[in-house]
XYZ file of N, CA and C in Angstrom:
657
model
N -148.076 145.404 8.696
C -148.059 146.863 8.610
C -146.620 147.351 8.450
N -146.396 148.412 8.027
C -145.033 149.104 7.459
C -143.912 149.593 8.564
N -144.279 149.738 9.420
C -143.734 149.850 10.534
C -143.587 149.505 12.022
N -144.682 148.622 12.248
C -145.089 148.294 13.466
C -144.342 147.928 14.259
N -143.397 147.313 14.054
C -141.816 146.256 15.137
C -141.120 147.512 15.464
N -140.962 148.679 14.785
C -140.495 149.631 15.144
C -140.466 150.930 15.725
N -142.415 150.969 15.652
C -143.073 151.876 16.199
C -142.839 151.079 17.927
N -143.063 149.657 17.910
C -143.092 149.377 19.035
C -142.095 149.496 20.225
N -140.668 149.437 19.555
C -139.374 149.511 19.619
C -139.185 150.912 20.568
N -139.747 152.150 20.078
C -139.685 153.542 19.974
C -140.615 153.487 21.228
N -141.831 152.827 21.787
C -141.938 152.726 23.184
C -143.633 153.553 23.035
N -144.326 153.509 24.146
C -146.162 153.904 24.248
C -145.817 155.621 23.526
N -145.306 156.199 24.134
C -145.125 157.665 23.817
C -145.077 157.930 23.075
N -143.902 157.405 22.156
C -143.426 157.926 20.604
C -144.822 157.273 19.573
N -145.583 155.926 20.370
C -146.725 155.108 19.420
C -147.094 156.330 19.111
N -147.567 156.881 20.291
C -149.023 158.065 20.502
C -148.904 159.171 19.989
N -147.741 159.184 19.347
C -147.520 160.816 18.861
C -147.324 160.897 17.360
N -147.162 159.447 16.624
C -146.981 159.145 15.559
C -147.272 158.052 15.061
N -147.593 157.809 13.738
C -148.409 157.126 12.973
C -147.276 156.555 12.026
N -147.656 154.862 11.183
C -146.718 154.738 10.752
C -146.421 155.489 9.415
N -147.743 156.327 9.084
C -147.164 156.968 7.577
C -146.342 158.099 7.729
N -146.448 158.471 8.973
C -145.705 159.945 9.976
C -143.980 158.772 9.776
N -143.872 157.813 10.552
C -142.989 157.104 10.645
C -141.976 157.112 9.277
N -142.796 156.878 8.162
C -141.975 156.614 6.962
C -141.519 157.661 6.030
N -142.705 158.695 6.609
C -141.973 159.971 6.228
C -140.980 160.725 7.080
N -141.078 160.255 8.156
C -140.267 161.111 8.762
C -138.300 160.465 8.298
N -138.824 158.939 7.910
C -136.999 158.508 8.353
C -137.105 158.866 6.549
N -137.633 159.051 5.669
C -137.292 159.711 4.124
C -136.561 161.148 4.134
N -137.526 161.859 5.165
C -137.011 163.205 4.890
C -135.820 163.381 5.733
N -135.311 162.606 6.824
C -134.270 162.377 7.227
C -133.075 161.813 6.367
N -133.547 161.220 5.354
C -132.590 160.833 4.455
C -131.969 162.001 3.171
N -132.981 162.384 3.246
C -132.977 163.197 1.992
C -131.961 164.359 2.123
N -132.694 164.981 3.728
C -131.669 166.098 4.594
C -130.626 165.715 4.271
N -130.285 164.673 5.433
C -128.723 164.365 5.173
C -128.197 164.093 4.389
N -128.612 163.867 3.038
C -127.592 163.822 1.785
C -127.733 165.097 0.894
N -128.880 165.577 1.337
C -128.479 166.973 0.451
C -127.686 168.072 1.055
N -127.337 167.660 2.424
C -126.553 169.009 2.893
C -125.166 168.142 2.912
N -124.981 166.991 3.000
C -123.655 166.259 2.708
C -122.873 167.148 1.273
N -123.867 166.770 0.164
C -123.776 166.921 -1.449
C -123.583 168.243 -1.614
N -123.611 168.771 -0.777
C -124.166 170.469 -1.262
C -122.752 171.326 -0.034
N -122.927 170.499 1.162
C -121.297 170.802 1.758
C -120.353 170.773 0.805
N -119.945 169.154 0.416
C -119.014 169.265 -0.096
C -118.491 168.836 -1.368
N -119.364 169.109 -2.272
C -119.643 169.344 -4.101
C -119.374 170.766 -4.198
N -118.130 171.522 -3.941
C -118.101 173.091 -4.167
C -116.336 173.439 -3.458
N -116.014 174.370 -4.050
C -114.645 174.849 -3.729
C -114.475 174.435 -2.727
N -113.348 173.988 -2.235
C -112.863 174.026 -0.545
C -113.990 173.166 0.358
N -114.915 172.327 -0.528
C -115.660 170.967 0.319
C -114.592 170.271 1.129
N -113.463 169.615 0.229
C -112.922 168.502 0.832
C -111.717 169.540 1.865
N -110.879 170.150 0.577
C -109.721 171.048 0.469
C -109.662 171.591 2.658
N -110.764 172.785 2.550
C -111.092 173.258 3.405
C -111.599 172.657 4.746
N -111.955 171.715 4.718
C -112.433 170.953 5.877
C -111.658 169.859 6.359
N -110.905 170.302 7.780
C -109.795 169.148 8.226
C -110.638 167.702 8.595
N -111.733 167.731 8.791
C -112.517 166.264 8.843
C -112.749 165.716 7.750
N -112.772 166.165 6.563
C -112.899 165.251 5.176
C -111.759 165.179 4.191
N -110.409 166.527 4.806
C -109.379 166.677 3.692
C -108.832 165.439 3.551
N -108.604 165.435 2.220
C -107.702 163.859 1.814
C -106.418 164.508 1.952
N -105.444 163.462 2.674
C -103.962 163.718 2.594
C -103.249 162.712 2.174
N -102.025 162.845 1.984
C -101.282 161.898 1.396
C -101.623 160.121 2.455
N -101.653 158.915 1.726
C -101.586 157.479 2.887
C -100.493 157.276 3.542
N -100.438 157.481 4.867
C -99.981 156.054 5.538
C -98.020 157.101 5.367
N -97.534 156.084 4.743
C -95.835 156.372 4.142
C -95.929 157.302 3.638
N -96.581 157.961 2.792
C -96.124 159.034 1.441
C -95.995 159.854 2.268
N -97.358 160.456 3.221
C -97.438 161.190 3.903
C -95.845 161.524 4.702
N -95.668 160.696 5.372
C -94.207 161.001 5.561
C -92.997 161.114 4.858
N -93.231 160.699 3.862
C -92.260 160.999 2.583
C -92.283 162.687 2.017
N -93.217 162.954 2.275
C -93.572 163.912 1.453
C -92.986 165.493 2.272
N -93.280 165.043 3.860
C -92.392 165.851 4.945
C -91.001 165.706 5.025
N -90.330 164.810 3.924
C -88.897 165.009 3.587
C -89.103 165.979 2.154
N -89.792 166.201 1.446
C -90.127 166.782 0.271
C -90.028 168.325 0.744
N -90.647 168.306 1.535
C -91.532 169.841 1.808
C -89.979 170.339 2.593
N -89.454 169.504 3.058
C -87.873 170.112 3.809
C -86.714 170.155 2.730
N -86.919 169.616 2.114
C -85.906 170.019 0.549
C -86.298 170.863 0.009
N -87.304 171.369 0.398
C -87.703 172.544 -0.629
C -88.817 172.597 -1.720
N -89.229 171.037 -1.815
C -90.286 170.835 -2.912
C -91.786 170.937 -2.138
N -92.075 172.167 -0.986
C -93.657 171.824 -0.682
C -94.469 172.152 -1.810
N -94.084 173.111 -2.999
C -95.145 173.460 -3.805
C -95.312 172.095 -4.659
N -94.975 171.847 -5.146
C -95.185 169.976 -5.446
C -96.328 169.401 -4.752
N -95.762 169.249 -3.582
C -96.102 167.853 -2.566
C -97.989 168.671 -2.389
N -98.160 170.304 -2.017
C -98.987 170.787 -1.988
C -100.155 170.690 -3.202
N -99.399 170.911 -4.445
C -100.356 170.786 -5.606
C -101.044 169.064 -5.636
N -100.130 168.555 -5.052
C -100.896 166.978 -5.216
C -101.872 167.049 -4.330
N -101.905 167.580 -3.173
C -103.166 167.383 -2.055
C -104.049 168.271 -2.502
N -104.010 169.150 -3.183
C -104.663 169.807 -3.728
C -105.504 169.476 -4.835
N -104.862 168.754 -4.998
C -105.752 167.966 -6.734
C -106.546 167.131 -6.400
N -106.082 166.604 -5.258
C -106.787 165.121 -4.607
C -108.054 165.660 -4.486
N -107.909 166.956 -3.489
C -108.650 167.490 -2.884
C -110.352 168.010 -3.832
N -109.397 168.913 -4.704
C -110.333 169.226 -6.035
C -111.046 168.011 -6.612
N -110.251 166.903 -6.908
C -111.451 165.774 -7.992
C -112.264 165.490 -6.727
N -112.197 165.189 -5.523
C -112.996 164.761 -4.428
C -114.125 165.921 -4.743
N -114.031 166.885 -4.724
C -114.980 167.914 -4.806
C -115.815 167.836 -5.806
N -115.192 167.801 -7.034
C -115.631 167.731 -8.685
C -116.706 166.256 -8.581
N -116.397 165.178 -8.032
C -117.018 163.855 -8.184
C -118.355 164.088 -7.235
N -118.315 164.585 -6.268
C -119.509 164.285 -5.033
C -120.680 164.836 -5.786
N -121.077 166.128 -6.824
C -122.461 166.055 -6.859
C -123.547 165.043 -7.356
N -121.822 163.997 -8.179
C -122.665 163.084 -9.162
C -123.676 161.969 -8.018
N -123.209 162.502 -6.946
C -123.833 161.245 -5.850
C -125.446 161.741 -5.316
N -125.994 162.823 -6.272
C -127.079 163.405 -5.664
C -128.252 162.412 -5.811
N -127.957 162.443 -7.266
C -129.079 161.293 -8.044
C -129.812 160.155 -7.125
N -128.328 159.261 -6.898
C -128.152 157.955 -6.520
C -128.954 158.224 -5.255
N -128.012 159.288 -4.453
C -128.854 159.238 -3.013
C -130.268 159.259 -2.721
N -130.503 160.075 -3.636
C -132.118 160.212 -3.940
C -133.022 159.050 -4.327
N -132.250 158.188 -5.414
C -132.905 156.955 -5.858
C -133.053 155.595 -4.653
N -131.677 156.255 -3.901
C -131.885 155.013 -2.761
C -133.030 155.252 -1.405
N -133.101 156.399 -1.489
C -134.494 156.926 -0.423
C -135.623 156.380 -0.928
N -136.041 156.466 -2.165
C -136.986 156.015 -2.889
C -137.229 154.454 -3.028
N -136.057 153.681 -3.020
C -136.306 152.728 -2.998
C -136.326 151.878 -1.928
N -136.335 152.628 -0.734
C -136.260 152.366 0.893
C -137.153 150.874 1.112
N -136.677 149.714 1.715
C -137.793 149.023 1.800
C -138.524 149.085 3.358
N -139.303 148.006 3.720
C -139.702 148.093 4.893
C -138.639 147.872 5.924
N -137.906 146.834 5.590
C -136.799 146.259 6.519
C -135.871 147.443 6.450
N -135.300 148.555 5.970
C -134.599 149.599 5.875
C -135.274 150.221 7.077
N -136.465 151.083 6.547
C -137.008 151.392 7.727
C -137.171 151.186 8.842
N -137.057 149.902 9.111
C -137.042 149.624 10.574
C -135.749 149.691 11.188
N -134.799 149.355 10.256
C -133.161 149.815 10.903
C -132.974 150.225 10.871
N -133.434 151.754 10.426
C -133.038 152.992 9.685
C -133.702 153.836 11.074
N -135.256 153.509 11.814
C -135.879 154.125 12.661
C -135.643 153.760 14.372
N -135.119 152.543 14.848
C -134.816 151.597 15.666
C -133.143 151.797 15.912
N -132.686 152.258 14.537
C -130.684 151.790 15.158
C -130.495 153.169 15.579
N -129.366 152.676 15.958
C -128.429 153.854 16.362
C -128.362 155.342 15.441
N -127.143 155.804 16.006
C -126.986 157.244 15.320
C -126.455 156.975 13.798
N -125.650 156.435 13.299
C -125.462 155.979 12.146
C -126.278 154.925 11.543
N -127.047 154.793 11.779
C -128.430 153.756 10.846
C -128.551 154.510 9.306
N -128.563 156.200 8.948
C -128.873 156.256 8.025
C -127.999 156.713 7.258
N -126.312 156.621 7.761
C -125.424 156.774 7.049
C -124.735 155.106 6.613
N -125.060 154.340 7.328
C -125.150 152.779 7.058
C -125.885 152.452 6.042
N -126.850 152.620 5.834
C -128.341 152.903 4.967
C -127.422 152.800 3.436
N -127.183 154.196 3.638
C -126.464 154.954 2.427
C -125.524 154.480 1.728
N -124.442 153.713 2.762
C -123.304 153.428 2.719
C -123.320 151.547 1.701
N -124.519 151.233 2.015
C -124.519 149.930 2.033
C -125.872 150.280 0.426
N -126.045 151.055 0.167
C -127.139 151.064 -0.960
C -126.260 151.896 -2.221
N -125.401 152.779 -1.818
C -124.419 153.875 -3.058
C -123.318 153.245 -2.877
N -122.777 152.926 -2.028
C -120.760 153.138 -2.109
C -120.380 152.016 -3.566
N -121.118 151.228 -3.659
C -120.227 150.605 -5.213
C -121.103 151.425 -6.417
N -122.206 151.926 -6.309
C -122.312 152.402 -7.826
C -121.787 153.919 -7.572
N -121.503 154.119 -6.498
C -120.971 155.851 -6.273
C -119.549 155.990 -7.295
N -118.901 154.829 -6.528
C -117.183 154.335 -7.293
C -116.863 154.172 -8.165
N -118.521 153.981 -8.910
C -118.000 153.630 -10.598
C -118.534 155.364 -11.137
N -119.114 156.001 -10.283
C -119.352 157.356 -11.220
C -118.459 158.146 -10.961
N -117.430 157.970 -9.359
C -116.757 158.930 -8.899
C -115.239 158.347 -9.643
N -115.133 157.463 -9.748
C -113.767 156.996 -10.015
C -113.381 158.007 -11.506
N -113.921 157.941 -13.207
C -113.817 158.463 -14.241
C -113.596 160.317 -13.886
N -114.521 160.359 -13.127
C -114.669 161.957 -12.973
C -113.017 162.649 -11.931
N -112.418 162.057 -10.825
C -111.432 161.421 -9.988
C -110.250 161.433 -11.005
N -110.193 160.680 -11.983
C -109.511 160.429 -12.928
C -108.609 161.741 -13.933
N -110.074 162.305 -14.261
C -110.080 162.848 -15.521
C -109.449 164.290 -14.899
N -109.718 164.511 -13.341
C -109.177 165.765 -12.775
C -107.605 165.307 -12.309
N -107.169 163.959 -12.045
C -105.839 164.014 -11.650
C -104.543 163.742 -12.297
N -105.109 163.327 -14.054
C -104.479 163.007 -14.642
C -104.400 164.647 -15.452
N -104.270 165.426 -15.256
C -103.942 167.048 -15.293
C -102.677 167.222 -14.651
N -101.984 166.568 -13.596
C -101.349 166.327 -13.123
C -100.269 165.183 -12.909
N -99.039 165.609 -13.618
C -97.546 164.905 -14.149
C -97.535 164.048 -12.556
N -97.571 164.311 -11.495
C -97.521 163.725 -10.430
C -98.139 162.755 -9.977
N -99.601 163.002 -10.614
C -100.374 161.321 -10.310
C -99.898 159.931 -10.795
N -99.022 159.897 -12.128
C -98.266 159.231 -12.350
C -97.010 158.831 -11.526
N -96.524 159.613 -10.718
C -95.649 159.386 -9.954
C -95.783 158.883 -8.573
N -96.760 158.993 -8.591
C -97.914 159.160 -6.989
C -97.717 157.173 -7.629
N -98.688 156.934 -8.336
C -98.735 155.618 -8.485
C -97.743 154.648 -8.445
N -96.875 154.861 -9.234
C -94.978 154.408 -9.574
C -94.533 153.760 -7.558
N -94.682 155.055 -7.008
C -94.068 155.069 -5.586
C -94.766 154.429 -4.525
N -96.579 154.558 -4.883
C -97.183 154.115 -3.838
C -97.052 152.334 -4.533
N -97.306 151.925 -5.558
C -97.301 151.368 -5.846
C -96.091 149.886 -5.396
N -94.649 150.479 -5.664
C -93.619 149.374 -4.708
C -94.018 149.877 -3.407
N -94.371 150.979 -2.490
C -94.550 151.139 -1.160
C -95.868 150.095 -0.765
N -96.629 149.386 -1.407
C -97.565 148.702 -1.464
C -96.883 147.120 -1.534
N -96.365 147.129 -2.333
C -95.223 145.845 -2.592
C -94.547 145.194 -1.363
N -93.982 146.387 -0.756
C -93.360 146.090 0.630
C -94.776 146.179 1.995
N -95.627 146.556 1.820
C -96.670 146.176 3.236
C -96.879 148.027 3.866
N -96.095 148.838 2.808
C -96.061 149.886 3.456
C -97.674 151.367 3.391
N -98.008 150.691 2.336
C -99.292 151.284 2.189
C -100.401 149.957 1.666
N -101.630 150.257 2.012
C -102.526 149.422 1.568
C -102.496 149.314 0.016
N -102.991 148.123 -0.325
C -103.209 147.856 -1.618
C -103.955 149.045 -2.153
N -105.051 149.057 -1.347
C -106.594 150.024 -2.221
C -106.006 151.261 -2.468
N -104.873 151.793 -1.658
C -104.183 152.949 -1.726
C -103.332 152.994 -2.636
N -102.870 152.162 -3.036
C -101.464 152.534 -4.505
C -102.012 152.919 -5.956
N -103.129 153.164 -5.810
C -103.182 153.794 -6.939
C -104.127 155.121 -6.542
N -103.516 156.191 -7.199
C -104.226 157.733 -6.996
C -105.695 157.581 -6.930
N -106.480 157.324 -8.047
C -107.641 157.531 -8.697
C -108.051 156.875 -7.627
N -108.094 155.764 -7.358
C -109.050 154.806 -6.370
C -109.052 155.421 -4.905
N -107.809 155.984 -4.500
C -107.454 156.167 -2.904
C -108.132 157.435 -2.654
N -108.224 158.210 -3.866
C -109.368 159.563 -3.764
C -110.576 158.729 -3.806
N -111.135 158.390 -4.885
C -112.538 157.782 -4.538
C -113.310 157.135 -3.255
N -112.044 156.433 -2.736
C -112.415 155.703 -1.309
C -112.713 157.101 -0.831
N -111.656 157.985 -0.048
C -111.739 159.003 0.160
C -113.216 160.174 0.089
N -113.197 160.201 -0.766
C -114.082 160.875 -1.167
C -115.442 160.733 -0.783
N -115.627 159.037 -0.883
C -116.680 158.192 -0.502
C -116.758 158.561 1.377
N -116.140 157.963 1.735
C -115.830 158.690 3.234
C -116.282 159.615 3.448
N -115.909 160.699 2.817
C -116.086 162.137 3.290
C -117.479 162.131 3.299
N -118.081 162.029 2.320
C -119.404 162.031 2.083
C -120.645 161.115 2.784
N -119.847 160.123 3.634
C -120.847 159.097 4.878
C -120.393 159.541 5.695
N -119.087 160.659 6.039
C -118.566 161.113 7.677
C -119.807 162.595 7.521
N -120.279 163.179 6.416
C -120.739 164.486 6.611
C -122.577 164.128 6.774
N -122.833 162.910 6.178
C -124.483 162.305 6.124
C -124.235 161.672 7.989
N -123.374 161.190 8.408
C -123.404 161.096 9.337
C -123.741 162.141 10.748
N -123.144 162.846 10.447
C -123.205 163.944 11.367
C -124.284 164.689 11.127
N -124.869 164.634 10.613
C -126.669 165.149 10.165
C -127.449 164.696 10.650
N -127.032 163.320 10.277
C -127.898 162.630 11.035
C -127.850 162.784 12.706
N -126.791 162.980 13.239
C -126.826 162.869 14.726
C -127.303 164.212 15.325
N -127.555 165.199 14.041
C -128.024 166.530 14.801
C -129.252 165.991 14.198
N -129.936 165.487 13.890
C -131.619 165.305 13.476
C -131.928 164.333 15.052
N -131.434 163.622 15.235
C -131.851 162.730 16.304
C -131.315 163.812 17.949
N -130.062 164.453 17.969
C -129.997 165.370 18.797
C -130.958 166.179 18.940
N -131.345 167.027 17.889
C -131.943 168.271 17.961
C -133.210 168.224 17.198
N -134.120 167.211 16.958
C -135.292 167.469 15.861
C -135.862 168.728 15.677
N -136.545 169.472 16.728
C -136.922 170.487 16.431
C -135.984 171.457 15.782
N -134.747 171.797 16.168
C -133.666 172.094 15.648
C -133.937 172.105 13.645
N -133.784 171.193 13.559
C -134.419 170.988 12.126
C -135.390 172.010 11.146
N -136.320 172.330 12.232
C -137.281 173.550 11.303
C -138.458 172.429 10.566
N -138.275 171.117 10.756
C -139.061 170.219 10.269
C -139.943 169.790 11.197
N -141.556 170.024 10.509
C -142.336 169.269 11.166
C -142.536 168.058 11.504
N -142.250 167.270 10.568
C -142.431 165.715 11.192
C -141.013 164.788 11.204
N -139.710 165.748 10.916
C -138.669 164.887 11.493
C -138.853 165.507 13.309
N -139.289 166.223 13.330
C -139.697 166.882 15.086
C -140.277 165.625 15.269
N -141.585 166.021 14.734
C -142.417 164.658 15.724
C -142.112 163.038 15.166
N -141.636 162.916 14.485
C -141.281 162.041 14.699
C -139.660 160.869 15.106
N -138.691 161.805 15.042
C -137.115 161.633 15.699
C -137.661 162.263 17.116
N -138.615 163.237 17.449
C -138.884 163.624 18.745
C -139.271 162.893 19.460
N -139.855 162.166 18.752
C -140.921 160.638 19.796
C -139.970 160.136 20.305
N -138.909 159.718 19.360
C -138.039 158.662 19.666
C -136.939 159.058 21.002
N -136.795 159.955 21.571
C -135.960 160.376 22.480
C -136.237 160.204 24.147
């Protein structure tokens, strides 16, 4: 049966109050939630920009490089780059609607049961482990095409690039395009995350009938 190791898991109470087709709908529409209010947070002006939990800032060294910048006098510079970062992060996330959607759909049984049984991040794990490499290949071009508008991303690379040489920034980080994408990627499993922990906090909260009864069982 489709759920049974996990209905059992969830204990006599939660059995009795839910069924496993209740079960499989309930951890779908839990999925779905949390990536459409992820996608829909922060696919729009001031997603990344505006929000100190997802803003991308300069890595590691630059970051402090850049607070010698802003004291010479160059913050409008150093600003337009976090800003750009900020913008392609924004510009790339709706392309992740699709995917998210296709990976709910293709949920298997064994998902479900780790998805209904784990912890608070089970269905940002889910996500994380079914999109983050085909996310990278849609977010990276789009990432690209917004930062190369900008004489500085070239320079961004040049610098992070020997700062990488010496141990001073990560590899994955010396180049612009990629260190937003990671980024970006992040932002978008730190915001499915936290959805998730108000669906399992608060089900009724939700306005949903059967993520209620069924994240409700589970408590």
């Amino acid at each position: 049966m489709f759920l049974l190791p996990a209905l059992a898991l969830a204990g006599p109470a939660a059995r009795a109050q839910f069924t496993e087709t209740d079960a499989a709908a309930g951890i779908r529409a839990a999925l779905e939630r949390g990536a459409q209010v992820a996608v829909d947070l922060l696919g729009r002006n001031d997603g990344f920009l505006g929000n100190p939990k997802v803003r991308i800032p300069l890595p590691g060294v630059l970051e402090d490089a850049a607070k010698l910048l802003r004291a010479t006098g160059q913050q409008r510079r150093v600003d337009e780059l976090v800003t750009t970062m900020n913008r392609a992060a924004e510009a790339a996330v709706p392309q992740a609607r699709s995917l998210l959607v296709a990976a709910v759909k293709s949920m298997s049984v064994d998902d479900g049961r780790r998805i209904l049984s784990g912890g608070d991040d089970s269905v940002t794990r889910f996500f994380a482990e079914k999109t983050r490499e085909p996310l990278s290949e849609r977010f990276l071009p789009i990432v690209t095409q917004q930062t190369e508008r900008l004489a500085l991303a070239d320079k961004y690379n040049a610098v992070a690039g020997k700062a990488a040489g010496f141990g001073l920034v990560r590899k994955q980080d010396a180049n612009l395009q990629q260190y937003v994408t990671g980024k970006a990627l992040d932002g978008l499993y730190l915001v499915i995350g936290e959805e998730e922990k108000k669906i399992r906090a608060d089900p009724v909260g939700t306005g949903s009938a059967i993520l209620k009864k069924v994240f409700g069982g589970l408590r």
